[in-house]
């Protein structure tokens, strides 16, 4: 008995969803996305449903709004929704109400990203990166109390610098991009990036290590450093800016900016999430556009 082939729209949906998870790390690679899903399933299975729900809502909104098919299939309308699903699943107890909120948040992320993508392409704006996730994330976390969502109980973790914990903070940081604090999950994410390309994985590693060292040198909170909360932005900054192999100092400048900016969000009562990554990259890219500086290849419009 012959198996019926998958319908084109089913294949397209599956590919877009997997690409959406890989786009969290600025890649378009279904295999990378599949391994990232595996990392979530292994590191924090309770977050998997929210991640899939948020990504699917973002994708469906883009399809129903007839956004560019190439962008949808590339996973651009998916990664912000997936991150929002992860964030809300980490911060609040599961419920039907929370599932509906994730659906709404995922859809809104696509509605916000679409004009940003147009502005990048038509008006040469700076890349959007994860700005819809950060903006909506701040709003939804602030509304958690008024919406009567039940906060999740955070497990107390106490890490001390050692020849084991300090290196593990590097892979923790890569996993923390998707809210995974288990070293094994971080290793799986790193493996996913190797699948997308060895240079991709190398930039993520270098970014995570550099952010870790700079955070320690600047006397940042030890616990946050060892949990990988500084390294996560370092890895993303290196992935975003590391395509310019001729000028690695731009990457170093971006990571230094990210580490320096991160404590500022705590001062105003906001969780940093990936905001240091966004602001650091924007500052570096804006500086490179100043008259008299050599222009490099434009970044991808994420």
mmCIF file of N, CA, C and O in Angstrom, residues 47-80:
data_model
loop_
_atom_site.group_PDB
_atom_site.id
_atom_site.type_symbol
_atom_site.label_atom_id
_atom_site.label_comp_id
_atom_site.label_asym_id
_atom_site.label_seq_id
_atom_site.Cartn_x
_atom_site.Cartn_y
_atom_site.Cartn_z
ATOM 1 N N UNK A 47 7.367 23.919 28.140
ATOM 2 C CA UNK A 47 7.357 25.133 27.309
ATOM 3 C C UNK A 47 7.056 24.833 25.839
ATOM 4 O O UNK A 47 6.804 25.754 25.062
ATOM 5 N N UNK A 48 7.103 23.564 25.479
ATOM 6 C CA UNK A 48 6.991 23.206 24.063
ATOM 7 C C UNK A 48 5.647 23.604 23.466
ATOM 8 O O UNK A 48 5.574 24.150 22.365
ATOM 9 N N UNK A 49 4.567 23.361 24.217
ATOM 10 C CA UNK A 49 3.234 23.691 23.710
ATOM 11 C C UNK A 49 3.074 25.177 23.446
ATOM 12 O O UNK A 49 2.547 25.583 22.400
ATOM 13 N N UNK A 50 3.534 26.012 24.386
ATOM 14 C CA UNK A 50 3.431 27.454 24.208
ATOM 15 C C UNK A 50 4.237 27.944 23.027
ATOM 16 O O UNK A 50 3.797 28.825 22.272
ATOM 17 N N UNK A 51 5.452 27.370 22.833
ATOM 18 C CA UNK A 51 6.301 27.766 21.710
ATOM 19 C C UNK A 51 5.634 27.436 20.382
ATOM 20 O O UNK A 51 5.607 28.265 19.457
ATOM 21 N N UNK A 52 5.092 26.215 20.274
ATOM 22 C CA UNK A 52 4.428 25.809 19.037
ATOM 23 C C UNK A 52 3.163 26.630 18.789
ATOM 24 O O UNK A 52 2.874 27.023 17.648
ATOM 25 N N UNK A 53 2.429 26.906 19.846
ATOM 26 C CA UNK A 53 1.183 27.670 19.719
ATOM 27 C C UNK A 53 1.471 29.102 19.252
ATOM 28 O O UNK A 53 0.797 29.619 18.348
ATOM 29 N N UNK A 54 2.463 29.738 19.866
ATOM 30 C CA UNK A 54 2.812 31.095 19.474
ATOM 31 C C UNK A 54 3.308 31.175 18.042
ATOM 32 O O UNK A 54 2.935 32.081 17.289
ATOM 33 N N UNK A 55 4.161 30.217 17.657
ATOM 34 C CA UNK A 55 4.663 30.196 16.287
ATOM 35 C C UNK A 55 3.563 29.948 15.276
ATOM 36 O O UNK A 55 3.529 30.577 14.211
ATOM 37 N N UNK A 56 2.646 29.026 15.596
ATOM 38 C CA UNK A 56 1.548 28.729 14.675
ATOM 39 C C UNK A 56 0.610 29.921 14.519
ATOM 40 O O UNK A 56 0.136 30.215 13.421
ATOM 41 N N UNK A 57 0.342 30.628 15.614
ATOM 42 C CA UNK A 57 -0.537 31.802 15.551
ATOM 43 C C UNK A 57 0.078 32.898 14.690
ATOM 44 O O UNK A 57 -0.612 33.562 13.902
ATOM 45 N N UNK A 58 1.395 33.094 14.834
ATOM 46 C CA UNK A 58 2.081 34.096 14.026
ATOM 47 C C UNK A 58 2.030 33.726 12.550
ATOM 48 O O UNK A 58 1.792 34.577 11.681
ATOM 49 N N UNK A 59 2.260 32.448 12.256
ATOM 50 C CA UNK A 59 2.224 31.963 10.872
ATOM 51 C C UNK A 59 0.821 32.115 10.278
ATOM 52 O O UNK A 59 0.662 32.618 9.148
ATOM 53 N N UNK A 60 -0.203 31.686 11.024
ATOM 54 C CA UNK A 60 -1.566 31.736 10.514
ATOM 55 C C UNK A 60 -2.000 33.172 10.242
ATOM 56 O O UNK A 60 -2.666 33.456 9.236
ATOM 57 N N UNK A 61 -1.625 34.088 11.117
ATOM 58 C CA UNK A 61 -1.968 35.494 10.910
ATOM 59 C C UNK A 61 -1.352 36.013 9.619
ATOM 60 O O UNK A 61 -1.997 36.717 8.841
ATOM 61 N N UNK A 62 -0.074 35.667 9.399
ATOM 62 C CA UNK A 62 0.608 36.113 8.182
ATOM 63 C C UNK A 62 -0.053 35.530 6.937
ATOM 64 O O UNK A 62 -0.205 36.221 5.920
ATOM 65 N N UNK A 63 -0.474 34.274 7.014
ATOM 66 C CA UNK A 63 -1.140 33.635 5.874
ATOM 67 C C UNK A 63 -2.479 34.306 5.595
ATOM 68 O O UNK A 63 -2.806 34.635 4.447
ATOM 69 N N UNK A 64 -3.258 34.530 6.637
ATOM 70 C CA UNK A 64 -4.580 35.127 6.473
ATOM 71 C C UNK A 64 -4.506 36.574 6.006
ATOM 72 O O UNK A 64 -5.403 37.067 5.343
ATOM 73 N N UNK A 65 -3.431 37.266 6.346
ATOM 74 C CA UNK A 65 -3.243 38.654 5.938
ATOM 75 C C UNK A 65 -2.564 38.764 4.576
ATOM 76 O O UNK A 65 -2.338 39.848 4.069
ATOM 77 N N UNK A 66 -2.256 37.602 3.985
ATOM 78 C CA UNK A 66 -1.644 37.536 2.649
ATOM 79 C C UNK A 66 -0.319 38.289 2.583
ATOM 80 O O UNK A 66 -0.044 39.029 1.628
ATOM 81 N N UNK A 67 0.525 38.087 3.604
ATOM 82 C CA UNK A 67 1.854 38.662 3.579
ATOM 83 C C UNK A 67 2.710 37.897 2.565
ATOM 84 O O UNK A 67 2.307 36.836 2.072
ATOM 85 N N UNK A 68 3.871 38.417 2.262
ATOM 86 C CA UNK A 68 4.733 37.820 1.239
ATOM 87 C C UNK A 68 5.007 36.345 1.544
ATOM 88 O O UNK A 68 5.475 36.008 2.639
ATOM 89 N N UNK A 69 4.738 35.503 0.553
ATOM 90 C CA UNK A 69 4.870 34.068 0.767
ATOM 91 C C UNK A 69 6.307 33.670 1.097
ATOM 92 O O UNK A 69 6.541 32.807 1.940
ATOM 93 N N UNK A 70 7.257 34.303 0.431
ATOM 94 C CA UNK A 70 8.657 33.988 0.685
ATOM 95 C C UNK A 70 9.023 34.268 2.144
ATOM 96 O O UNK A 70 9.740 33.493 2.778
ATOM 97 N N UNK A 71 8.535 35.374 2.682
ATOM 98 C CA UNK A 71 8.817 35.709 4.083
ATOM 99 C C UNK A 71 8.179 34.700 5.030
ATOM 100 O O UNK A 71 8.767 34.325 6.048
ATOM 101 N N UNK A 72 6.964 34.274 4.689
ATOM 102 C CA UNK A 72 6.270 33.286 5.527
ATOM 103 C C UNK A 72 7.035 31.973 5.532
ATOM 104 O O UNK A 72 7.286 31.379 6.583
ATOM 105 N N UNK A 73 7.428 31.499 4.351
ATOM 106 C CA UNK A 73 8.132 30.224 4.258
ATOM 107 C C UNK A 73 9.524 30.305 4.877
ATOM 108 O O UNK A 73 10.059 29.295 5.351
ATOM 109 N N UNK A 74 10.105 31.496 4.884
ATOM 110 C CA UNK A 74 11.426 31.663 5.491
ATOM 111 C C UNK A 74 11.367 31.643 7.009
ATOM 112 O O UNK A 74 12.402 31.590 7.672
ATOM 113 N N UNK A 75 10.155 31.685 7.571
ATOM 114 C CA UNK A 75 10.003 31.647 9.019
ATOM 115 C C UNK A 75 10.053 33.001 9.692
ATOM 116 O O UNK A 75 10.082 33.092 10.920
ATOM 117 N N UNK A 76 10.034 34.077 8.877
ATOM 118 C CA UNK A 76 10.094 35.411 9.477
ATOM 119 C C UNK A 76 8.847 35.713 10.295
ATOM 120 O O UNK A 76 8.903 36.476 11.261
ATOM 121 N N UNK A 77 7.721 35.129 9.891
ATOM 122 C CA UNK A 77 6.489 35.293 10.667
ATOM 123 C C UNK A 77 6.301 34.051 11.534
ATOM 124 O O UNK A 77 5.418 33.240 11.311
ATOM 125 N N UNK A 78 7.148 33.910 12.500
ATOM 126 C CA UNK A 78 7.084 32.740 13.371
ATOM 127 C C UNK A 78 7.952 32.883 14.601
ATOM 128 O O UNK A 78 7.547 32.507 15.702
ATOM 129 N N UNK A 79 9.142 33.450 14.439
ATOM 130 C CA UNK A 79 10.080 33.430 15.560
ATOM 131 C C UNK A 79 9.662 34.330 16.716
ATOM 132 O O UNK A 79 9.851 33.971 17.888
ATOM 133 N N UNK A 80 9.057 35.487 16.418
ATOM 134 C CA UNK A 80 8.581 36.341 17.506
ATOM 135 C C UNK A 80 7.435 35.679 18.267
ATOM 136 O O UNK A 80 7.366 35.738 19.498
#
